[in-house]
Amino acid sequence: MTTDIVELEKKGGDFQETGHSTFDAYSVAEMEYSTNGIIDVNREHAGSAFLAYFNVVCVVAGTGTLGLPYALRLGGWIGILILFLAWFMSMYTGVLLIRCLYANGKQRLLSYKEIATSCFGAIGGWVTFFFSAWITLGAPILYMVLAGSNLNTLCVGTKGEIGVVPWSIICCAVIAIPFILVKSMKEVAWMSAMGALATVVVVIIVLVVACMDLQTLPPAHHDSVIWNKFPIALSTISFSFGGNAVYPHVEASMKKPQHWPRAITAGLSTCAALYFLTAVPGYYVYGNLAKSPIYSSISDGVPKIIAIVIMTFHVMSATPILMTSFALDVEEMLNVTVERFGKVKEFLIRATIRILIMVFVGVIGAVVPHFDDLMSLIGAFANCGLIFIFPVVFYLRLTGFRNKPIYELAWCGLIVLLGVVGLIFGTIEAIQALIEDFKG
């Protein structure tokens, strides 16, 4: 039931401490009381937990599905243990992050940035926004470059071999259509479903071809643990569960937010299952020759071509989800609402913002040198912070330490430790890669 405007106006002053007034991108007409009395976003046209599940799978699975055999090659079989840890930890922090949205007991916060602002003021909010933006914009840039590279590879020897940059620009133009037309995470859920299905198909192809290659290839070399590369493998595996930057918007698109723990648990468990289905057989069959993405290691032929095509479709499906999350944050900060501007003007402003975002993604992907390694450098901070460190720190800051049992505090400490280790060694590796790039 939509909250009465007059009543909200009377109560509006009570919520300034949360980092935004009630008259922002989620305006008075878009707010309502939840069953427990907390002012919530309007969920009248929200989707199901099933659609939220697809959003999680599509965003998180990504290219991480195909990079984990290479991570095991770096660190050895002990990477399986790290994969289990990262899985359980990311489910826990995904739930904690959403709890933080409601922690003040008055009004649901709207974004990761607002959680940080309520904990550490404006500086904390903008630092978190920078990290989130680096993921929600940086990953799409890499995805567009990957899609362009894949399409150019498929067209080798034909008139379609026009180069990676032109193909990347074409991919940006295609992605711009749904990105501009859809308004919320619920409206891109159908793309999530197709993207998740595409990931499953690629995993099956890799699994089947790897089993066939096992019959023809010589026995591969494996290591139980490679200590000097283990921290790098830890960073890579930890990054594979990165979706926290979009979770507040995914949860806001749910009709029944109380089902969020189900959606995040099912989504990340599906991702983990896909990871195991590629990581274990991929490393077992190809060993120290495993490449990233793993479909580069499988035998040439029709299945490999199909895998490349489908994975290209997947990254193009995941890109609008990440970019929509960023756009919603920007539109909320600029207070772009139908109530303020009217339907037509609101759409024109929103379309202009999103066109500029799409142009930015295309230009950066085309002109910035070594962007992949630059992304790895900031990603080491951003991913480890957003996935493991920030949710725990924010949760304890908002809800307190002393009311937590010792085992929960110990678990939180282990999560933060994993995040710090991944951050440190991921940063070192990325800096070394950048130094080599610029030396070359």
GROMACS .gro file of C-alpha atoms in nm:
model
  440
    1MET     CA    1   0.000   0.000   0.000
    2THR     CA    2   0.144   0.336  -0.103
    3THR     CA    3   0.215   0.562   0.192
    4ASP     CA    4   0.010   0.878   0.225
    5ILE     CA    5   0.214   1.176   0.100
    6VAL     CA    6   0.118   1.401   0.389
    7GLU     CA    7   0.221   1.141   0.643
    8LEU     CA    8   0.554   1.093   0.468
    9GLU     CA    9   0.613   1.467   0.461
   10LYS     CA   10   0.561   1.476   0.837
   11LYS     CA   11   0.806   1.192   0.885
   12GLY     CA   12   1.053   1.298   0.615
   13GLY     CA   13   1.275   1.495   0.852
   14ASP     CA   14   1.341   1.186   1.061
   15PHE     CA   15   1.531   1.018   0.781
   16GLN     CA   16   1.793   1.276   0.689
   17GLU     CA   17   2.051   1.084   0.892
   18THR     CA   18   2.036   0.792   0.646
   19GLY     CA   19   2.223   0.990   0.380
   20HIS     CA   20   1.929   1.097   0.164
   21SER     CA   21   1.594   1.264   0.210
   22THR     CA   22   1.267   1.102   0.122
   23PHE     CA   23   1.247   1.336  -0.176
   24ASP     CA   24   1.518   1.184  -0.393
   25ALA     CA   25   1.518   0.946  -0.690
   26TYR     CA   26   1.277   0.725  -0.497
   27SER     CA   27   1.032   1.008  -0.440
   28VAL     CA   28   0.740   1.019  -0.199
   29ALA     CA   29   0.508   0.859  -0.453
   30GLU     CA   30   0.750   0.572  -0.498
   31MET     CA   31   0.793   0.491  -0.127
   32GLU     CA   32   0.573   0.271   0.087
   33TYR     CA   33   0.571   0.114   0.429
   34SER     CA   34   0.684  -0.244   0.453
   35THR     CA   35   0.512  -0.488   0.686
   36ASN     CA   36   0.755  -0.406   0.968
   37GLY     CA   37   0.704  -0.030   0.943
   38ILE     CA   38   1.024   0.056   0.756
   39ILE     CA   39   0.977   0.289   0.461
   40ASP     CA   40   1.063   0.081   0.156
   41VAL     CA   41   1.083   0.130  -0.220
   42ASN     CA   42   0.764   0.071  -0.416
   43ARG     CA   43   0.748  -0.298  -0.506
   44GLU     CA   44   0.406  -0.292  -0.672
   45HIS     CA   45   0.547  -0.400  -1.008
   46ALA     CA   46   0.849  -0.587  -0.872
   47GLY     CA   47   0.955  -0.933  -0.985
   48SER     CA   48   0.997  -1.267  -0.817
   49ALA     CA   49   1.289  -1.418  -0.631
   50PHE     CA   50   1.334  -1.639  -0.937
   51LEU     CA   51   1.414  -1.335  -1.154
   52ALA     CA   52   1.653  -1.206  -0.886
   53TYR     CA   53   1.821  -1.546  -0.893
   54PHE     CA   54   1.883  -1.514  -1.267
   55ASN     CA   55   2.026  -1.165  -1.218
   56VAL     CA   56   2.273  -1.299  -0.963
   57VAL     CA   57   2.379  -1.593  -1.180
   58CYS     CA   58   2.421  -1.384  -1.493
   59VAL     CA   59   2.629  -1.114  -1.323
   60VAL     CA   60   2.844  -1.338  -1.102
   61ALA     CA   61   2.911  -1.639  -1.323
   62GLY     CA   62   3.047  -1.431  -1.611
   63THR     CA   63   3.386  -1.512  -1.747
   64GLY     CA   64   3.492  -1.636  -1.403
   65THR     CA   65   3.335  -1.967  -1.497
   66LEU     CA   66   3.596  -2.017  -1.767
   67GLY     CA   67   3.895  -1.871  -1.580
   68LEU     CA   68   3.903  -2.101  -1.278
   69PRO     CA   69   4.092  -2.391  -1.440
   70TYR     CA   70   4.372  -2.140  -1.498
   71ALA     CA   71   4.346  -2.033  -1.134
   72LEU     CA   72   4.400  -2.396  -1.029
   73ARG     CA   73   4.695  -2.411  -1.267
   74LEU     CA   74   4.847  -2.118  -1.077
   75GLY     CA   75   4.781  -2.243  -0.725
   76GLY     CA   76   4.729  -2.619  -0.753
   77TRP     CA   77   4.446  -2.837  -0.620
   78ILE     CA   78   4.434  -2.640  -0.294
   79GLY     CA   79   4.238  -2.386  -0.498
   80ILE     CA   80   3.933  -2.612  -0.453
   81LEU     CA   81   3.942  -2.535  -0.079
   82ILE     CA   82   3.962  -2.163  -0.152
   83LEU     CA   83   3.671  -2.198  -0.393
   84PHE     CA   84   3.459  -2.351  -0.116
   85LEU     CA   85   3.558  -2.074   0.126
   86ALA     CA   86   3.487  -1.796  -0.123
   87TRP     CA   87   3.148  -1.952  -0.201
   88PHE     CA   88   3.027  -1.963   0.160
   89MET     CA   89   3.177  -1.628   0.248
   90SER     CA   90   3.019  -1.450  -0.050
   91MET     CA   91   2.676  -1.592   0.036
   92TYR     CA   92   2.714  -1.464   0.390
   93THR     CA   93   2.832  -1.115   0.291
   94GLY     CA   94   2.560  -1.093   0.024
   95VAL     CA   95   2.301  -1.136   0.300
   96LEU     CA   96   2.483  -0.895   0.535
   97LEU     CA   97   2.492  -0.625   0.269
   98ILE     CA   98   2.113  -0.629   0.228
   99ARG     CA   99   2.064  -0.632   0.605
  100CYS     CA  100   2.264  -0.310   0.616
  101LEU     CA  101   2.002  -0.144   0.392
  102TYR     CA  102   1.744  -0.185   0.670
  103ALA     CA  103   1.972  -0.150   0.973
  104ASN     CA  104   1.849   0.196   1.079
  105GLY     CA  105   1.500   0.057   1.137
  106LYS     CA  106   1.333   0.356   0.972
  107GLN     CA  107   1.391   0.370   0.599
  108ARG     CA  108   1.556   0.136   0.348
  109LEU     CA  109   1.879   0.278   0.212
  110LEU     CA  110   1.899   0.279  -0.165
  111SER     CA  111   2.253   0.179  -0.255
  112TYR     CA  112   2.591   0.051  -0.145
  113LYS     CA  113   2.709   0.414  -0.140
  114GLU     CA  114   2.439   0.514   0.109
  115ILE     CA  115   2.534   0.229   0.341
  116ALA     CA  116   2.893   0.354   0.340
  117THR     CA  117   2.778   0.712   0.392
  118SER     CA  118   2.569   0.615   0.694
  119CYS     CA  119   2.874   0.438   0.840
  120PHE     CA  120   3.165   0.669   0.757
  121GLY     CA  121   3.020   0.988   0.616
  122ALA     CA  122   3.053   1.141   0.272
  123ILE     CA  123   3.415   1.031   0.220
  124GLY     CA  124   3.328   0.667   0.290
  125GLY     CA  125   3.031   0.693   0.056
  126TRP     CA  126   3.231   0.833  -0.234
  127VAL     CA  127   3.516   0.582  -0.188
  128THR     CA  128   3.263   0.298  -0.202
  129PHE     CA  129   3.091   0.454  -0.502
  130PHE     CA  130   3.425   0.473  -0.684
  131PHE     CA  131   3.492   0.104  -0.620
  132SER     CA  132   3.139   0.007  -0.724
  133ALA     CA  133   3.160   0.220  -1.038
  134TRP     CA  134   3.490   0.063  -1.132
  135ILE     CA  135   3.323  -0.278  -1.132
  136THR     CA  136   2.989  -0.180  -1.286
  137LEU     CA  137   3.164   0.017  -1.564
  138GLY     CA  138   3.503  -0.154  -1.581
  139ALA     CA  139   3.363  -0.503  -1.630
  140PRO     CA  140   3.136  -0.393  -1.919
  141ILE     CA  141   3.435  -0.229  -2.087
  142LEU     CA  142   3.628  -0.554  -2.069
  143TYR     CA  143   3.320  -0.747  -2.181
  144MET     CA  144   3.282  -0.529  -2.490
  145VAL     CA  145   3.650  -0.576  -2.577
  146LEU     CA  146   3.614  -0.953  -2.526
  147ALA     CA  147   3.300  -0.966  -2.737
  148GLY     CA  148   3.470  -0.766  -3.013
  149SER     CA  149   3.773  -0.995  -3.001
  150ASN     CA  150   3.556  -1.308  -3.017
  151LEU     CA  151   3.353  -1.181  -3.312
  152ASN     CA  152   3.666  -1.078  -3.500
  153THR     CA  153   3.816  -1.423  -3.435
  154LEU     CA  154   3.505  -1.592  -3.570
  155CYS     CA  155   3.528  -1.379  -3.887
  156VAL     CA  156   3.897  -1.446  -3.959
  157GLY     CA  157   3.950  -1.490  -4.333
  158THR     CA  158   3.620  -1.325  -4.425
  159LYS     CA  159   3.507  -0.970  -4.496
  160GLY     CA  160   3.381  -0.960  -4.138
  161GLU     CA  161   3.738  -0.947  -4.008
  162ILE     CA  162   3.726  -0.571  -3.951
  163GLY     CA  163   3.924  -0.558  -3.629
  164VAL     CA  164   3.858  -0.582  -3.255
  165VAL     CA  165   3.781  -0.211  -3.204
  166PRO     CA  166   3.515  -0.184  -3.479
  167TRP     CA  167   3.347  -0.501  -3.354
  168SER     CA  168   3.356  -0.368  -2.997
  169ILE     CA  169   3.186  -0.046  -3.112
  170ILE     CA  170   2.918  -0.253  -3.288
  171CYS     CA  171   2.864  -0.450  -2.966
  172CYS     CA  172   2.826  -0.123  -2.773
  173ALA     CA  173   2.563  -0.003  -3.020
  174VAL     CA  174   2.368  -0.327  -2.984
  175ILE     CA  175   2.385  -0.320  -2.602
  176ALA     CA  176   2.279   0.046  -2.596
  177ILE     CA  177   1.927  -0.041  -2.712
  178PRO     CA  178   1.813  -0.246  -2.409
  179PHE     CA  179   2.027  -0.036  -2.175
  180ILE     CA  180   1.849   0.285  -2.275
  181LEU     CA  181   1.499   0.143  -2.301
  182VAL     CA  182   1.480  -0.050  -1.974
  183LYS     CA  183   1.453   0.137  -1.647
  184SER     CA  184   1.508  -0.110  -1.363
  185MET     CA  185   1.676  -0.440  -1.280
  186LYS     CA  186   1.344  -0.619  -1.311
  187GLU     CA  187   1.321  -0.521  -1.677
  188VAL     CA  188   1.660  -0.672  -1.761
  189ALA     CA  189   1.580  -1.000  -1.584
  190TRP     CA  190   1.486  -1.167  -1.913
  191MET     CA  191   1.839  -1.097  -2.036
  192SER     CA  192   1.971  -1.247  -1.712
  193ALA     CA  193   1.778  -1.567  -1.775
  194MET     CA  194   1.921  -1.602  -2.126
  195GLY     CA  195   2.270  -1.515  -2.004
  196ALA     CA  196   2.251  -1.775  -1.727
  197LEU     CA  197   2.134  -2.038  -1.975
  198ALA     CA  198   2.419  -1.946  -2.210
  199THR     CA  199   2.672  -2.000  -1.930
  200VAL     CA  200   2.530  -2.345  -1.856
  201VAL     CA  201   2.554  -2.443  -2.224
  202VAL     CA  202   2.918  -2.332  -2.246
  203VAL     CA  203   3.005  -2.524  -1.928
  204ILE     CA  204   2.847  -2.839  -2.073
  205ILE     CA  205   3.039  -2.796  -2.400
  206VAL     CA  206   3.370  -2.751  -2.218
  207LEU     CA  207   3.298  -3.047  -1.990
  208VAL     CA  208   3.210  -3.282  -2.278
  209VAL     CA  209   3.502  -3.180  -2.500
  210ALA     CA  210   3.745  -3.197  -2.207
  211CYS     CA  211   3.634  -3.554  -2.137
  212MET     CA  212   3.690  -3.637  -2.506
  213ASP     CA  213   4.034  -3.474  -2.499
  214LEU     CA  214   4.121  -3.684  -2.195
  215GLN     CA  215   4.120  -3.990  -2.422
  216THR     CA  216   4.369  -3.842  -2.671
  217LEU     CA  217   4.599  -3.612  -2.472
  218PRO     CA  218   4.897  -3.734  -2.266
  219PRO     CA  219   4.852  -3.725  -1.886
  220ALA     CA  220   4.861  -3.369  -1.758
  221HIS     CA  221   5.088  -3.242  -1.484
  222HIS     CA  222   4.918  -3.133  -1.160
  223ASP     CA  223   5.035  -2.978  -0.833
  224SER     CA  224   4.878  -3.003  -0.492
  225VAL     CA  225   4.986  -2.650  -0.408
  226ILE     CA  226   5.218  -2.396  -0.569
  227TRP     CA  227   5.304  -2.168  -0.280
  228ASN     CA  228   5.463  -1.884  -0.474
  229LYS     CA  229   5.154  -1.855  -0.696
  230PHE     CA  230   4.898  -1.947  -0.433
  231PRO     CA  231   4.809  -1.586  -0.331
  232ILE     CA  232   4.745  -1.494  -0.694
  233ALA     CA  233   4.519  -1.796  -0.735
  234LEU     CA  234   4.340  -1.694  -0.415
  235SER     CA  235   4.275  -1.347  -0.556
  236THR     CA  236   4.144  -1.488  -0.885
  237ILE     CA  237   3.911  -1.735  -0.715
  238SER     CA  238   3.784  -1.474  -0.468
  239PHE     CA  239   3.701  -1.234  -0.751
  240SER     CA  240   3.482  -1.499  -0.915
  241PHE     CA  241   3.199  -1.428  -0.670
  242GLY     CA  242   3.187  -1.053  -0.723
  243GLY     CA  243   2.832  -0.923  -0.758
  244ASN     CA  244   2.785  -0.712  -0.446
  245ALA     CA  245   2.786  -0.385  -0.638
  246VAL     CA  246   2.451  -0.470  -0.799
  247TYR     CA  247   2.283  -0.658  -0.511
  248PRO     CA  248   2.099  -0.356  -0.361
  249HIS     CA  249   1.930  -0.292  -0.697
  250VAL     CA  250   1.855  -0.661  -0.752
  251GLU     CA  251   1.690  -0.682  -0.409
  252ALA     CA  252   1.493  -0.364  -0.482
  253SER     CA  253   1.346  -0.538  -0.788
  254MET     CA  254   1.198  -0.820  -0.576
  255LYS     CA  255   0.829  -0.837  -0.482
  256LYS     CA  256   0.917  -1.015  -0.157
  257PRO     CA  257   1.250  -0.886  -0.025
  258GLN     CA  258   1.237  -1.133   0.263
  259HIS     CA  259   1.322  -1.399   0.002
  260TRP     CA  260   1.657  -1.236  -0.075
  261PRO     CA  261   1.859  -1.495   0.124
  262ARG     CA  262   1.700  -1.767  -0.092
  263ALA     CA  263   1.782  -1.582  -0.413
  264ILE     CA  264   2.144  -1.508  -0.321
  265THR     CA  265   2.206  -1.857  -0.182
  266ALA     CA  266   2.057  -2.030  -0.486
  267GLY     CA  267   2.230  -1.793  -0.728
  268LEU     CA  268   2.578  -1.823  -0.582
  269SER     CA  269   2.536  -2.198  -0.531
  270THR     CA  270   2.450  -2.232  -0.901
  271CYS     CA  271   2.761  -2.030  -0.985
  272ALA     CA  272   2.971  -2.250  -0.757
  273ALA     CA  273   2.834  -2.564  -0.925
  274LEU     CA  274   2.927  -2.422  -1.267
  275TYR     CA  275   3.270  -2.332  -1.133
  276PHE     CA  276   3.336  -2.684  -1.010
  277LEU     CA  277   3.215  -2.832  -1.340
  278THR     CA  278   3.476  -2.634  -1.530
  279ALA     CA  279   3.757  -2.595  -1.275
  280VAL     CA  280   3.801  -2.959  -1.176
  281PRO     CA  281   3.780  -3.132  -1.518
  282GLY     CA  282   3.954  -2.837  -1.687
  283TYR     CA  283   4.258  -2.857  -1.460
  284TYR     CA  284   4.251  -3.238  -1.448
  285VAL     CA  285   4.257  -3.273  -1.828
  286TYR     CA  286   4.486  -2.984  -1.925
  287GLY     CA  287   4.690  -2.938  -1.605
  288ASN     CA  288   4.970  -2.684  -1.637
  289LEU     CA  289   4.858  -2.613  -1.997
  290ALA     CA  290   4.516  -2.484  -1.895
  291LYS     CA  291   4.437  -2.141  -2.042
  292SER     CA  292   4.196  -1.863  -1.960
  293PRO     CA  293   3.926  -1.877  -2.088
  294ILE     CA  294   3.932  -2.257  -2.075
  295TYR     CA  295   3.762  -2.296  -2.414
  296SER     CA  296   4.096  -2.181  -2.561
  297SER     CA  297   4.241  -2.511  -2.438
  298ILE     CA  298   3.981  -2.747  -2.585
  299SER     CA  299   4.028  -2.904  -2.926
  300ASP     CA  300   3.945  -2.697  -3.233
  301GLY     CA  301   3.617  -2.773  -3.400
  302VAL     CA  302   3.249  -2.691  -3.404
  303PRO     CA  303   3.201  -2.721  -3.023
  304LYS     CA  304   3.476  -2.463  -2.964
  305ILE     CA  305   3.318  -2.223  -3.214
  306ILE     CA  306   2.978  -2.269  -3.050
  307ALA     CA  307   3.133  -2.203  -2.706
  308ILE     CA  308   3.288  -1.878  -2.829
  309VAL     CA  309   2.959  -1.762  -2.985
  310ILE     CA  310   2.755  -1.844  -2.674
  311MET     CA  311   3.004  -1.685  -2.435
  312THR     CA  312   2.997  -1.372  -2.649
  313PHE     CA  313   2.620  -1.369  -2.612
  314HIS     CA  314   2.659  -1.417  -2.237
  315VAL     CA  315   2.888  -1.120  -2.179
  316MET     CA  316   2.657  -0.904  -2.389
  317SER     CA  317   2.367  -1.017  -2.169
  318ALA     CA  318   2.553  -0.941  -1.846
  319THR     CA  319   2.670  -0.597  -1.959
  320PRO     CA  320   2.328  -0.420  -1.942
  321ILE     CA  321   2.273  -0.556  -1.589
  322LEU     CA  322   2.598  -0.408  -1.458
  323MET     CA  323   2.551  -0.080  -1.643
  324THR     CA  324   2.188  -0.049  -1.530
  325SER     CA  325   2.306  -0.077  -1.171
  326PHE     CA  326   2.550   0.210  -1.225
  327ALA     CA  327   2.290   0.418  -1.411
  328LEU     CA  328   2.038   0.375  -1.128
  329ASP     CA  329   2.295   0.507  -0.880
  330VAL     CA  330   2.363   0.810  -1.099
  331GLU     CA  331   1.993   0.878  -1.160
  332GLU     CA  332   1.923   0.852  -0.788
  333MET     CA  333   2.198   1.105  -0.708
  334LEU     CA  334   2.066   1.342  -0.975
  335ASN     CA  335   1.706   1.292  -0.857
  336VAL     CA  336   1.579   1.193  -1.201
  337THR     CA  337   1.216   1.094  -1.138
  338VAL     CA  338   0.885   1.097  -1.322
  339GLU     CA  339   0.730   1.301  -1.041
  340ARG     CA  340   0.991   1.572  -1.081
  341PHE     CA  341   1.016   1.594  -1.461
  342GLY     CA  342   0.714   1.413  -1.604
  343LYS     CA  343   0.726   1.094  -1.811
  344VAL     CA  344   0.860   1.236  -2.137
  345LYS     CA  345   1.125   1.464  -1.990
  346GLU     CA  346   1.231   1.198  -1.739
  347PHE     CA  347   1.281   0.948  -2.022
  348LEU     CA  348   1.480   1.197  -2.229
  349ILE     CA  349   1.707   1.284  -1.937
  350ARG     CA  350   1.752   0.919  -1.845
  351ALA     CA  351   1.822   0.825  -2.209
  352THR     CA  352   2.081   1.104  -2.237
  353ILE     CA  353   2.258   0.988  -1.921
  354ARG     CA  354   2.268   0.629  -2.044
  355ILE     CA  355   2.386   0.722  -2.393
  356LEU     CA  356   2.675   0.914  -2.235
  357ILE     CA  357   2.757   0.612  -2.016
  358MET     CA  358   2.753   0.384  -2.321
  359VAL     CA  359   2.978   0.620  -2.517
  360PHE     CA  360   3.218   0.632  -2.223
  361VAL     CA  361   3.236   0.251  -2.212
  362GLY     CA  362   3.302   0.230  -2.587
  363VAL     CA  363   3.567   0.503  -2.593
  364ILE     CA  364   3.762   0.375  -2.291
  365GLY     CA  365   3.763   0.022  -2.431
  366ALA     CA  366   3.896   0.153  -2.764
  367VAL     CA  367   4.164   0.402  -2.656
  368VAL     CA  368   4.298   0.325  -2.306
  369PRO     CA  369   4.614   0.111  -2.329
  370HIS     CA  370   4.643  -0.200  -2.113
  371PHE     CA  371   4.300  -0.143  -1.964
  372ASP     CA  372   4.271  -0.512  -1.867
  373ASP     CA  373   4.571  -0.490  -1.634
  374LEU     CA  374   4.461  -0.149  -1.507
  375MET     CA  375   4.122  -0.304  -1.431
  376SER     CA  376   4.300  -0.582  -1.240
  377LEU     CA  377   4.482  -0.325  -1.028
  378ILE     CA  378   4.174  -0.134  -0.919
  379GLY     CA  379   3.971  -0.456  -0.920
  380ALA     CA  380   4.201  -0.600  -0.655
  381PHE     CA  381   4.091  -0.318  -0.425
  382ALA     CA  382   3.734  -0.297  -0.548
  383ASN     CA  383   3.639  -0.664  -0.558
  384CYS     CA  384   3.803  -0.766  -0.232
  385GLY     CA  385   3.660  -0.460  -0.062
  386LEU     CA  386   3.307  -0.488  -0.201
  387ILE     CA  387   3.279  -0.867  -0.164
  388PHE     CA  388   3.454  -0.945   0.164
  389ILE     CA  389   3.573  -0.643   0.363
  390PHE     CA  390   3.310  -0.368   0.334
  391PRO     CA  391   2.993  -0.576   0.402
  392VAL     CA  392   3.140  -0.712   0.726
  393VAL     CA  393   3.277  -0.376   0.842
  394PHE     CA  394   2.954  -0.192   0.758
  395TYR     CA  395   2.738  -0.457   0.923
  396LEU     CA  396   2.934  -0.450   1.248
  397ARG     CA  397   2.944  -0.071   1.240
  398LEU     CA  398   2.565  -0.044   1.199
  399THR     CA  399   2.458  -0.325   1.432
  400GLY     CA  400   2.739  -0.340   1.688
  401PHE     CA  401   3.002  -0.592   1.804
  402ARG     CA  402   2.897  -0.685   2.153
  403ASN     CA  403   2.564  -0.837   2.053
  404LYS     CA  404   2.733  -1.092   1.825
  405PRO     CA  405   2.840  -1.441   1.940
  406ILE     CA  406   3.212  -1.511   1.936
  407TYR     CA  407   3.185  -1.766   1.653
  408GLU     CA  408   3.017  -1.509   1.426
  409LEU     CA  409   3.289  -1.253   1.500
  410ALA     CA  410   3.554  -1.516   1.427
  411TRP     CA  411   3.386  -1.598   1.095
  412CYS     CA  412   3.369  -1.227   1.010
  413GLY     CA  413   3.737  -1.192   1.096
  414LEU     CA  414   3.827  -1.481   0.863
  415ILE     CA  415   3.629  -1.321   0.580
  416VAL     CA  416   3.806  -0.988   0.624
  417LEU     CA  417   4.143  -1.168   0.639
  418LEU     CA  418   4.073  -1.344   0.308
  419GLY     CA  419   3.974  -1.012   0.155
  420VAL     CA  420   4.290  -0.838   0.279
  421VAL     CA  421   4.517  -1.118   0.152
  422GLY     CA  422   4.346  -1.113  -0.187
  423LEU     CA  423   4.369  -0.734  -0.198
  424ILE     CA  424   4.741  -0.725  -0.118
  425PHE     CA  425   4.859  -0.999  -0.351
  426GLY     CA  426   4.613  -0.913  -0.626
  427THR     CA  427   4.747  -0.557  -0.621
  428ILE     CA  428   5.109  -0.674  -0.633
  429GLU     CA  429   5.039  -0.900  -0.931
  430ALA     CA  430   4.848  -0.627  -1.118
  431ILE     CA  431   5.127  -0.371  -1.060
  432GLN     CA  432   5.385  -0.617  -1.190
  433ALA     CA  433   5.173  -0.682  -1.500
  434LEU     CA  434   5.137  -0.307  -1.565
  435ILE     CA  435   5.513  -0.256  -1.529
  436GLU     CA  436   5.574  -0.531  -1.786
  437ASP     CA  437   5.313  -0.375  -2.019
  438PHE     CA  438   5.474  -0.034  -2.020
  439LYS     CA  439   5.825  -0.179  -2.048
  440GLY     CA  440   5.712  -0.359  -2.363
   0.00000   0.00000   0.00000
